[in-house]
Coordinates of C-alpha atoms in Angstrom, one line a residue:
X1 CA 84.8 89.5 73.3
X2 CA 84.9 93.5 73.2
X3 CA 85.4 96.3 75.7
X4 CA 83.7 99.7 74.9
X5 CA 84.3 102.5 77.2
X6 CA 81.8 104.6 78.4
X7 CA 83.9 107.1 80.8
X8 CA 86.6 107.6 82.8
X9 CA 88.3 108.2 79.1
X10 CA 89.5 111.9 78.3
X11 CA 89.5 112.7 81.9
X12 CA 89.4 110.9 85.5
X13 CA 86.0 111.0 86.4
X14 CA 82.9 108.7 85.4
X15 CA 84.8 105.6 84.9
X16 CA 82.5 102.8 83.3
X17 CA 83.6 100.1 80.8
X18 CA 81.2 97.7 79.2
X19 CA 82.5 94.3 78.8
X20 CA 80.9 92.0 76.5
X21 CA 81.2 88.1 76.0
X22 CA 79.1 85.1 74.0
X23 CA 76.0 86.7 74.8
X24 CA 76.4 88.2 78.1
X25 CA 77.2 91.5 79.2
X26 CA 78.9 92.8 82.1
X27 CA 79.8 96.6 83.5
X28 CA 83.4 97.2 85.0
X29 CA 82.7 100.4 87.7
X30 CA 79.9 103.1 87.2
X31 CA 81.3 106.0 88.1
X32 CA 79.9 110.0 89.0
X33 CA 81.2 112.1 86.2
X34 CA 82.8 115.3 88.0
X35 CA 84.4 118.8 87.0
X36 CA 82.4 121.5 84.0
X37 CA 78.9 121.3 84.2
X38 CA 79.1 120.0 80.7
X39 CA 80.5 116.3 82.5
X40 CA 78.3 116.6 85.2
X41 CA 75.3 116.7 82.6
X42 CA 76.4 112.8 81.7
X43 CA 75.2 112.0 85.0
X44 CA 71.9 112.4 83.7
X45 CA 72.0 110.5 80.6
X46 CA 69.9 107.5 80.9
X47 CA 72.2 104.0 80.1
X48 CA 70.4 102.4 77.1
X49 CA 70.4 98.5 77.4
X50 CA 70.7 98.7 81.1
X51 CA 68.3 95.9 81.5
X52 CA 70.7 93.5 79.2
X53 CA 73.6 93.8 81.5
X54 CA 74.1 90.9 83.7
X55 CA 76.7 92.0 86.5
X56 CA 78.6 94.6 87.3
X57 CA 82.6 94.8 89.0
X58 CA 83.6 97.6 91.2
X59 CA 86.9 98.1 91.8
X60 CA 86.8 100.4 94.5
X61 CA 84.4 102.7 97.0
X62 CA 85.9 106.4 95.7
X63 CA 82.8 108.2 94.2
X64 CA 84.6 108.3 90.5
X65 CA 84.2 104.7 90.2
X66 CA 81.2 104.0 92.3
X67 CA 79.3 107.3 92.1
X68 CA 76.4 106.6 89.9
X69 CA 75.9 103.5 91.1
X70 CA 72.2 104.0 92.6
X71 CA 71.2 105.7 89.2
X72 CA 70.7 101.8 88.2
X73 CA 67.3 101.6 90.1
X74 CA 65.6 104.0 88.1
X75 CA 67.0 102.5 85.2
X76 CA 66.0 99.3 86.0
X77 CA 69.0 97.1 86.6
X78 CA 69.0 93.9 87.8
X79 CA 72.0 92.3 88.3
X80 CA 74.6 92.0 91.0
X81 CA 77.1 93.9 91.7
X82 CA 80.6 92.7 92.9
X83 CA 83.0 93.9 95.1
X84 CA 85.3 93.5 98.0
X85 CA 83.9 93.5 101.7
X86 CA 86.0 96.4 102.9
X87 CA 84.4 98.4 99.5
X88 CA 81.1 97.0 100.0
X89 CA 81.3 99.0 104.1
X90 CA 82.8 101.8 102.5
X91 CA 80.1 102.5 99.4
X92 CA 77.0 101.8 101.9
X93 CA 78.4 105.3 103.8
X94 CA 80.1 107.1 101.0
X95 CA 77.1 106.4 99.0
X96 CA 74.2 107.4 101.2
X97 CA 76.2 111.0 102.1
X98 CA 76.6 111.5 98.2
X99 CA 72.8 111.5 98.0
X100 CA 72.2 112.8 100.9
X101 CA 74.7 115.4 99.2
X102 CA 72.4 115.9 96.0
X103 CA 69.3 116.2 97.9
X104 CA 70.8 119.3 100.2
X105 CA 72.3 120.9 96.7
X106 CA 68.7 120.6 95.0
X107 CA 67.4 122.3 98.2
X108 CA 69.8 125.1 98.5
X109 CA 69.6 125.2 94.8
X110 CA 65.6 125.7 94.7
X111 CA 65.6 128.1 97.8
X112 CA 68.1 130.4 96.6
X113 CA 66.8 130.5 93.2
X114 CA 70.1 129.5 91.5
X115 CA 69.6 126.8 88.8
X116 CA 68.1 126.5 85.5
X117 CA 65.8 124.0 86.1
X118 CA 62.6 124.5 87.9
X119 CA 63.0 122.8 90.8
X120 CA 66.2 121.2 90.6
X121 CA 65.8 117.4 91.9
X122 CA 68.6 115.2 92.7
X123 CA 70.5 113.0 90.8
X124 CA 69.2 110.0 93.1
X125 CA 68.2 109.8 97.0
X126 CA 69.0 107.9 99.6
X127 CA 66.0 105.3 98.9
X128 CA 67.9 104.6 96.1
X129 CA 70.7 104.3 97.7
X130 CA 68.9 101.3 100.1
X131 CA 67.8 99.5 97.1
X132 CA 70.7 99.4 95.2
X133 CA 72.8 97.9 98.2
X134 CA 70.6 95.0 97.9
X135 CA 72.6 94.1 94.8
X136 CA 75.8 94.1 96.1
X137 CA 77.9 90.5 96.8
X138 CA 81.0 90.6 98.5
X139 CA 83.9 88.7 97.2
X140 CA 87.6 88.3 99.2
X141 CA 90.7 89.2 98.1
X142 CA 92.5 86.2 96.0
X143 CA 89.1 84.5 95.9
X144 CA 87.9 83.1 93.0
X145 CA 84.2 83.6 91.8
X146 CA 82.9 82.1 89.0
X147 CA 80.2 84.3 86.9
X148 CA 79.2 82.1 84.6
X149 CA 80.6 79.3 82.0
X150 CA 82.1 82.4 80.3
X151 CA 83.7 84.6 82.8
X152 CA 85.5 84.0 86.2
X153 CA 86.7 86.7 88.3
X154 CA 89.3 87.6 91.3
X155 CA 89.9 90.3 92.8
X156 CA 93.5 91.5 93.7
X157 CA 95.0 94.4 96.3
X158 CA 95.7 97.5 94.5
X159 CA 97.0 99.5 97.7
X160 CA 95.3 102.7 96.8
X161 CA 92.3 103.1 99.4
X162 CA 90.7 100.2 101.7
X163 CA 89.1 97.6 99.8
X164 CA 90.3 98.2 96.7
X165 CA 91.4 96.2 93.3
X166 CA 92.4 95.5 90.3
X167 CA 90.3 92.6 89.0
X168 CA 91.5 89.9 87.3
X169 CA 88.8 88.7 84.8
X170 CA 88.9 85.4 82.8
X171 CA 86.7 85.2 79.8
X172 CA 85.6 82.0 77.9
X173 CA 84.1 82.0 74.4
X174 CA 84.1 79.2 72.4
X175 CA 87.5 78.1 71.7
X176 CA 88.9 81.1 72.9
X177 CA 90.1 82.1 76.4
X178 CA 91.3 85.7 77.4
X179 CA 92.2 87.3 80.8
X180 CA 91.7 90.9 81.2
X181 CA 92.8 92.9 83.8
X182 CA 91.3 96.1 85.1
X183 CA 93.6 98.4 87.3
X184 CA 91.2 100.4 88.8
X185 CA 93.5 102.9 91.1
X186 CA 96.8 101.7 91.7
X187 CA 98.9 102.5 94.4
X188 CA 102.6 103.1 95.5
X189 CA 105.0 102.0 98.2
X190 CA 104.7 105.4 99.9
X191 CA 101.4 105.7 100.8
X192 CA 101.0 106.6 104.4
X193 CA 98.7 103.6 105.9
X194 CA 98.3 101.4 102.9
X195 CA 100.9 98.6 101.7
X196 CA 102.0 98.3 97.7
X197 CA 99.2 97.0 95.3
X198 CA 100.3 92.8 94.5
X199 CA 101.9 92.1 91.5
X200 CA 100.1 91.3 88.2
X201 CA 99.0 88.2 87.5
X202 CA 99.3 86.6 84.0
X203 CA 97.1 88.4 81.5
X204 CA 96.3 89.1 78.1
X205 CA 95.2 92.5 78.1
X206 CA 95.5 95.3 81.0
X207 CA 93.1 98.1 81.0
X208 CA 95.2 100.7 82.6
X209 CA 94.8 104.0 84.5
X210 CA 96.9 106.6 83.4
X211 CA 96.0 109.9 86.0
X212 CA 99.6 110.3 86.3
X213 CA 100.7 109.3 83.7
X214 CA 102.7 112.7 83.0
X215 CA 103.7 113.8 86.5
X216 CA 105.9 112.3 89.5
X217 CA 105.0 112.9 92.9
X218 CA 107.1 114.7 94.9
X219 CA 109.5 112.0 96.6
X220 CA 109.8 114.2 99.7
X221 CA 107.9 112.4 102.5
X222 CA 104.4 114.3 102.5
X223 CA 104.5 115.0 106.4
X224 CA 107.2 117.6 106.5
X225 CA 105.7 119.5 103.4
X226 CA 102.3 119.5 105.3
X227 CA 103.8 121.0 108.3
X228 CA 105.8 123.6 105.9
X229 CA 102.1 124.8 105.1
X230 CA 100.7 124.4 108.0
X231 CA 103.2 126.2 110.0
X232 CA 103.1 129.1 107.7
X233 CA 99.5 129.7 108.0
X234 CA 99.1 128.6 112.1
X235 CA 101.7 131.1 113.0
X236 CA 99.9 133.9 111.7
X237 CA 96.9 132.4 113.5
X238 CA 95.1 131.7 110.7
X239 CA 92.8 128.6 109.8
X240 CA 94.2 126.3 106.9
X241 CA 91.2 124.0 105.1
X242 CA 92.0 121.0 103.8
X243 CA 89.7 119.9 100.9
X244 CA 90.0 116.1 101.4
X245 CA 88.1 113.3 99.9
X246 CA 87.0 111.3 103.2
X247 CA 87.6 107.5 102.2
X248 CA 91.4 107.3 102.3
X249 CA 92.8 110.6 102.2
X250 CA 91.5 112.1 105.0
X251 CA 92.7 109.4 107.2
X252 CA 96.0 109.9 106.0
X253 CA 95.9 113.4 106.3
X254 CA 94.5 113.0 110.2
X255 CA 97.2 110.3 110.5
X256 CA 100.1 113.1 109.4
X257 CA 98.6 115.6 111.5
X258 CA 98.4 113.4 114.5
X259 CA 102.0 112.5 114.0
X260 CA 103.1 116.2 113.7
X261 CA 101.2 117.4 116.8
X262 CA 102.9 114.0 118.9
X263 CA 106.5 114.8 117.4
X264 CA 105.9 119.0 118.6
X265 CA 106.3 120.1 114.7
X266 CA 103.0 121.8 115.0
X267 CA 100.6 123.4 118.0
X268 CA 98.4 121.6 119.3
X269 CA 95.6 123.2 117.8
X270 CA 91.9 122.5 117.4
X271 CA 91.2 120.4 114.3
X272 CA 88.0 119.9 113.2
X273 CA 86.5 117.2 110.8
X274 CA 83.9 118.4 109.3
X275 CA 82.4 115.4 107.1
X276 CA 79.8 113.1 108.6
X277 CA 81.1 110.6 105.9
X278 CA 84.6 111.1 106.9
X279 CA 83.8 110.0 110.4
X280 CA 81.7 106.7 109.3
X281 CA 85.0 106.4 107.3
X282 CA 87.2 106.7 110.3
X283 CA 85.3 103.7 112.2
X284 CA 85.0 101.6 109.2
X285 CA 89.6 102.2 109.1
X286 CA 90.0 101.5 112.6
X287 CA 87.8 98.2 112.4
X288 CA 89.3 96.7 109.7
X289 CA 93.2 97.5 110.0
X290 CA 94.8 94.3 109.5
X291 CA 97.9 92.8 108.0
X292 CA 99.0 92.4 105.1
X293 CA 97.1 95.8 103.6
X294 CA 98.3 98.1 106.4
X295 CA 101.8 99.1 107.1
X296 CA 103.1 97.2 110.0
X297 CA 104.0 101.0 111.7
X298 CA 100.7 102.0 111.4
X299 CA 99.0 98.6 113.2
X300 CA 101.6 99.2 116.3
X301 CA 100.6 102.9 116.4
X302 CA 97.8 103.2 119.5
X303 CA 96.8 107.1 119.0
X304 CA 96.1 107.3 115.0
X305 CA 94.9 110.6 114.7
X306 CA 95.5 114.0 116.7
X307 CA 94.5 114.4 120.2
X308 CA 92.7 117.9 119.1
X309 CA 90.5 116.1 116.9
X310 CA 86.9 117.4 117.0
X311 CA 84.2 115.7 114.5
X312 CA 81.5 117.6 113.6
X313 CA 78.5 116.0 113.0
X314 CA 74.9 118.5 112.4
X315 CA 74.6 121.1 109.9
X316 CA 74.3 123.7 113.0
X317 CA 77.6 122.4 114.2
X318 CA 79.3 123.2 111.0
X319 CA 77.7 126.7 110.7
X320 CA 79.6 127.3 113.8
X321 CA 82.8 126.3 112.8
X322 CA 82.4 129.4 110.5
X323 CA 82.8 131.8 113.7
X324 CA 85.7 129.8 115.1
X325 CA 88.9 131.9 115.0
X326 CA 92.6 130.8 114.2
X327 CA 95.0 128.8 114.7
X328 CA 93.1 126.5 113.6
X329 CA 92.7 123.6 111.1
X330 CA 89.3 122.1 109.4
X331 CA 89.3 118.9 107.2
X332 CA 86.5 118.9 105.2
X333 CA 85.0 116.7 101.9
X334 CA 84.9 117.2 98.9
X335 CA 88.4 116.9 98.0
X336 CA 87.7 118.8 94.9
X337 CA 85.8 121.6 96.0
X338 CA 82.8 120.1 93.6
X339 CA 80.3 119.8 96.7
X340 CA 79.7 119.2 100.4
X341 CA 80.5 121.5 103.4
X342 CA 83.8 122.6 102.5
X343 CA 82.5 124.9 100.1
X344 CA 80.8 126.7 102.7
X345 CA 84.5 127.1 104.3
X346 CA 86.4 128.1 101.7
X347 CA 83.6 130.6 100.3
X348 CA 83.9 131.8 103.6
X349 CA 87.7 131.9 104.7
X350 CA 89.1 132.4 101.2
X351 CA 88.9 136.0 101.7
X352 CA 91.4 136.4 104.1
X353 CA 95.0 136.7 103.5
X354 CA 95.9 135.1 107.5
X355 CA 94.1 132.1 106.1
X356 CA 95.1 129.2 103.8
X357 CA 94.0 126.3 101.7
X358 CA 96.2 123.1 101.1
X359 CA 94.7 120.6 98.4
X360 CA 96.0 116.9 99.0
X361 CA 94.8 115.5 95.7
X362 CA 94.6 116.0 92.1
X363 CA 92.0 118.7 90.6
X364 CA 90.7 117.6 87.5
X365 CA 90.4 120.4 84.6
X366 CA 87.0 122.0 85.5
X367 CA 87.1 121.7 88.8
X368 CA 87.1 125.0 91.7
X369 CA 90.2 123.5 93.2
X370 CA 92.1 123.3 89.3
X371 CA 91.0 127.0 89.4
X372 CA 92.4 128.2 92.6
X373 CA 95.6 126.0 92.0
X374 CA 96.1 127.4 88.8
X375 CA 96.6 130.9 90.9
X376 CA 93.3 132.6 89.5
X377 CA 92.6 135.5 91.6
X378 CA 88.7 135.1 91.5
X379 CA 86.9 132.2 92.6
X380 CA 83.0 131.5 91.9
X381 CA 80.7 129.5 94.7
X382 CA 77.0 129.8 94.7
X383 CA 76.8 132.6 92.0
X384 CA 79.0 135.0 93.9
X385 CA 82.5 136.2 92.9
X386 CA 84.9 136.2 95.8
X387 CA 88.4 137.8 95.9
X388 CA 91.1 135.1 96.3
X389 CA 93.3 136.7 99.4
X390 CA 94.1 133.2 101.4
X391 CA 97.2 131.2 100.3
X392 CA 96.6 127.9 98.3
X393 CA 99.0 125.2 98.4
X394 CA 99.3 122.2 96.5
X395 CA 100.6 119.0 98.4
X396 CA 101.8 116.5 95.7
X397 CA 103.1 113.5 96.8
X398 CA 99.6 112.3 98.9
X399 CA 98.0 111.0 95.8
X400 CA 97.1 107.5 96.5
X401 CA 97.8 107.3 92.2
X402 CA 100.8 105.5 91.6
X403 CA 102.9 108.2 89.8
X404 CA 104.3 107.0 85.6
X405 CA 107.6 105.8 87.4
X406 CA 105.2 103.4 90.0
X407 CA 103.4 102.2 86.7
X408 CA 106.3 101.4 85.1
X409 CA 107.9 99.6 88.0
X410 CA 104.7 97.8 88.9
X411 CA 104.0 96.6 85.8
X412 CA 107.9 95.6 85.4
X413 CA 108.5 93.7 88.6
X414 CA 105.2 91.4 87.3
X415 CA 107.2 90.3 84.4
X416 CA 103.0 90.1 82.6
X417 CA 103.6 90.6 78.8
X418 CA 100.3 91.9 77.7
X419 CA 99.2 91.6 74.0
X420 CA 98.0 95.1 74.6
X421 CA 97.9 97.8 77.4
X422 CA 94.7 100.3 77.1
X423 CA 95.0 103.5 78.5
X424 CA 92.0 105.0 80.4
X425 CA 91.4 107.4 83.5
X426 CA 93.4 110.2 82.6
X427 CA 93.2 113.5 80.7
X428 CA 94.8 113.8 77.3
X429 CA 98.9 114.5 77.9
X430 CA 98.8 111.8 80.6
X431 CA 97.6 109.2 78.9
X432 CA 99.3 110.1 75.5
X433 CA 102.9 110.6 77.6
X434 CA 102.5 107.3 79.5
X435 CA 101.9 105.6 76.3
X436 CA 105.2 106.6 74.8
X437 CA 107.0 105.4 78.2
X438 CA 105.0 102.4 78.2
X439 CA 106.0 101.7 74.5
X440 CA 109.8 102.7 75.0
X441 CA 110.3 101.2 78.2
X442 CA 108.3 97.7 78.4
X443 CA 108.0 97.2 74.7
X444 CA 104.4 96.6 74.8
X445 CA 101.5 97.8 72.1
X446 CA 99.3 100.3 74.0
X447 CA 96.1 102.2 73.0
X448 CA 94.3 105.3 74.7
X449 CA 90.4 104.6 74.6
X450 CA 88.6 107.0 73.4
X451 CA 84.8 107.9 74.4
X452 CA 82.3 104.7 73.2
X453 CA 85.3 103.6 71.2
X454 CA 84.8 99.3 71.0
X455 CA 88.0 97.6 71.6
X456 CA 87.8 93.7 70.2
X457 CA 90.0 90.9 72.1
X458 CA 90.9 89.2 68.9

């Protein structure tokens, strides 16, 4: 039995774990590498053995974990892929935009005469998109599926977005019998629609995230330090963008906004969605809010999102929003500037001091929206250098990442005692700082994995 980890190591993008038992082989997540164009190059490195592997587990829809997903059909894979039903609704959108996505890029790209490569093609397209959903089998919370004779699997709620885990995987070799659990993205008590992740469930080894591992979210509730920023830039009539990834966040952030325009602690201004995944994402919410994943305040609330609300839909529709004037307030993917229409916003409002931009989630190293956080004073979209004048603010308790105190308390209140706990998903001082607490605090032998590093579960 061995783990060897293929991404989401070093950093929080590109998460992909091979998981090997007797004779099979099995892949935990496949994941979009995102951030330098140096990590987005893995995208295109071909997965040697790819035919060999005999399943795959996805913990959750987000593009990090499920991104490269339709990359298997050019590579030949054949196996299924499992998931929740609630992830399963959420990758057939999220996935189809992020091709649709590469395809526009490699357009743009080619027309303007701005890449390397002559032409530019996409990383896959939406065909591949339709083929690779094909593969996918749906499995229900607390159900469990048996693999094979060697591996069972269940799937638990991990409160972060809809749908997702943290699976619960039983392995059988010989005389020997392991469970390993993967986290995937682990929630807190204070997310805005979601419920707390379950407890643990007995386990030998726990592959853990660690993107917080080195930070605690601000415990101030997240709606009155939105309307802090938003007041600041609406009453100087100008336009605040929200970079917001559209499964999860961006229904929290219309939930918050909604609720600040129906309590009078904001105008009632226009706010435009401008994601066509976002809105897929806001139907596929509203149809499956039920108990127990969504907080009991949020099921009796009958208006979830702001009266205002406008959802853009064409690409002639979001050109337009560029000549709309302030007050006003646009909610556009991706959350980390890496791609999709809110670049065109920002390259376009970020030159005005009346204007602002408030990020809602954490920006990898790499990334345009670690940049402009960072308070650099030049930002560069599309080969042209524009003049930083808008304000940027940073809202930090809206991660749907437990924080290293949830970890801590999660893992606690399980009362699990791990053999060992393996550190992944997170950049270098937040894995290495939630390994010390981890250590100190529960007493437990932890490990960071490293890039292709094997792991055996002697």
């Amino acid at each position: 039995m061995e783990l060897t980890f293929l991404g989401g190591v070093e950093g929080v993008t590109g998460s992909k774990t091979l998981l090997k038992v007797a004779k099979e082989t099995y892949l935990v997540d496949y994941g979009l590498f995102q951030g330098s164009s140096e990590r987005r190059e893995l995208n295109w490195k071909k997965f040697e053995g790819i035919e060999q592997v005999d399943a795959l587990f996805l913990t959750h829809a987000h593009i990090d974990h499920s991104g490269l997903i339709p990359r298997l059909v050019k590579e030949n894979f054949k196996g299924k892929i499992y998931c929740t039903s609630d992830t399963f609704e959420l990758c057939k959108i999220l996935l189809e935009d992020s091709a649709r996505i590469h395809v526009e890029d490699a357009e743009y790209n080619n027309r303007k005469k701005i890449t390397k490569f002559l032409p530019a093609l996409p990383l896959y397209t939406p065909e591949d998109v339709n083929k690779i959903l094909n593969q996918f089998v749906t499995v229900e919370f607390e159900e469990e599926k048996i693999i094979s004779k060697h591996v069972t699997i269940k799937f638990h709620w991990a409160g972060h977005i809809l749908g997702a885990s943290f699976i619960e995987i039983k392995l059988k070799e010989e005389e020997k019998e392991r469970t390993v659990v993967f986290s995937g993205d682990i929630g807190h008590d204070r997310n805005v629609l979601l419920t707390p992740p379950d407890s643990l469930c007995k386990l030998d080894y726990l592959v853990l995230e660690s993107t917080y591992g080195n930070r605690l979210h601000a415990r101030i509730p997240s709606k009155k330090v939105l309307s802090l920023f938003l007041n600041t830039i609406l009453n100087r009539d100008g336009v605040a963008i929200i970079p917001s990834f559209s499964i999860g966040r961006t229904q929290d952030i219309l939930y918050l906004i909604g609720e600040l325009m129906r309590g009078d602690e904001i105008s009632n201004v226009p706010v435009i969605l401008d994601s066509p995944l976002s809105k897929k994402a806001n139907h596929i919410f509203r149809r499956s809010m039920k108990a127990p994943y969504i907080k009991k305040e949020v099921l009796e609330q009958t208006n979830l999102f702001p009266r205002t609300l406008q959802e853009v839909e064409s690409a002639r529709e979001s050109i337009e929003v560029n000549n709309m004037k302030g007050p006003l307030i646009i909610v556009s993917a991706s959350g980390m500037l890496d791609g999709g229409r809110v670049v065109h916003h920002v390259k376009n409002r970020v030159i005005d001091e009346k204007n602002g931009i408030i990020f809602v989630g954490f920006q990898p190293v790499g990334t345009k929206g670690r940049i402009l956080i960072d308070g650099n004073k030049m930002l560069r979209l599309h080969k042209e250098e524009l003049p930083v004048r808008a304000d940027i603010f940073y809202v930090d308790s809206l991660s749907a990442h437990g924080d290293y105190l949830d970890i801590i308390e999660w893992i606690d209140r399980s009362q699990v005692s791990p053999s060992l706990v393996i550190l992944n998903h997170g950049e270098e001082l937040a894995s290495k700082n939630l390994k010390t607490l981890i250590e100190s605090e529960l007493e437990f032998k932890t490990t960071i994995a490293k890039e292709n590093e094997t792991i055996f579960l002697s």
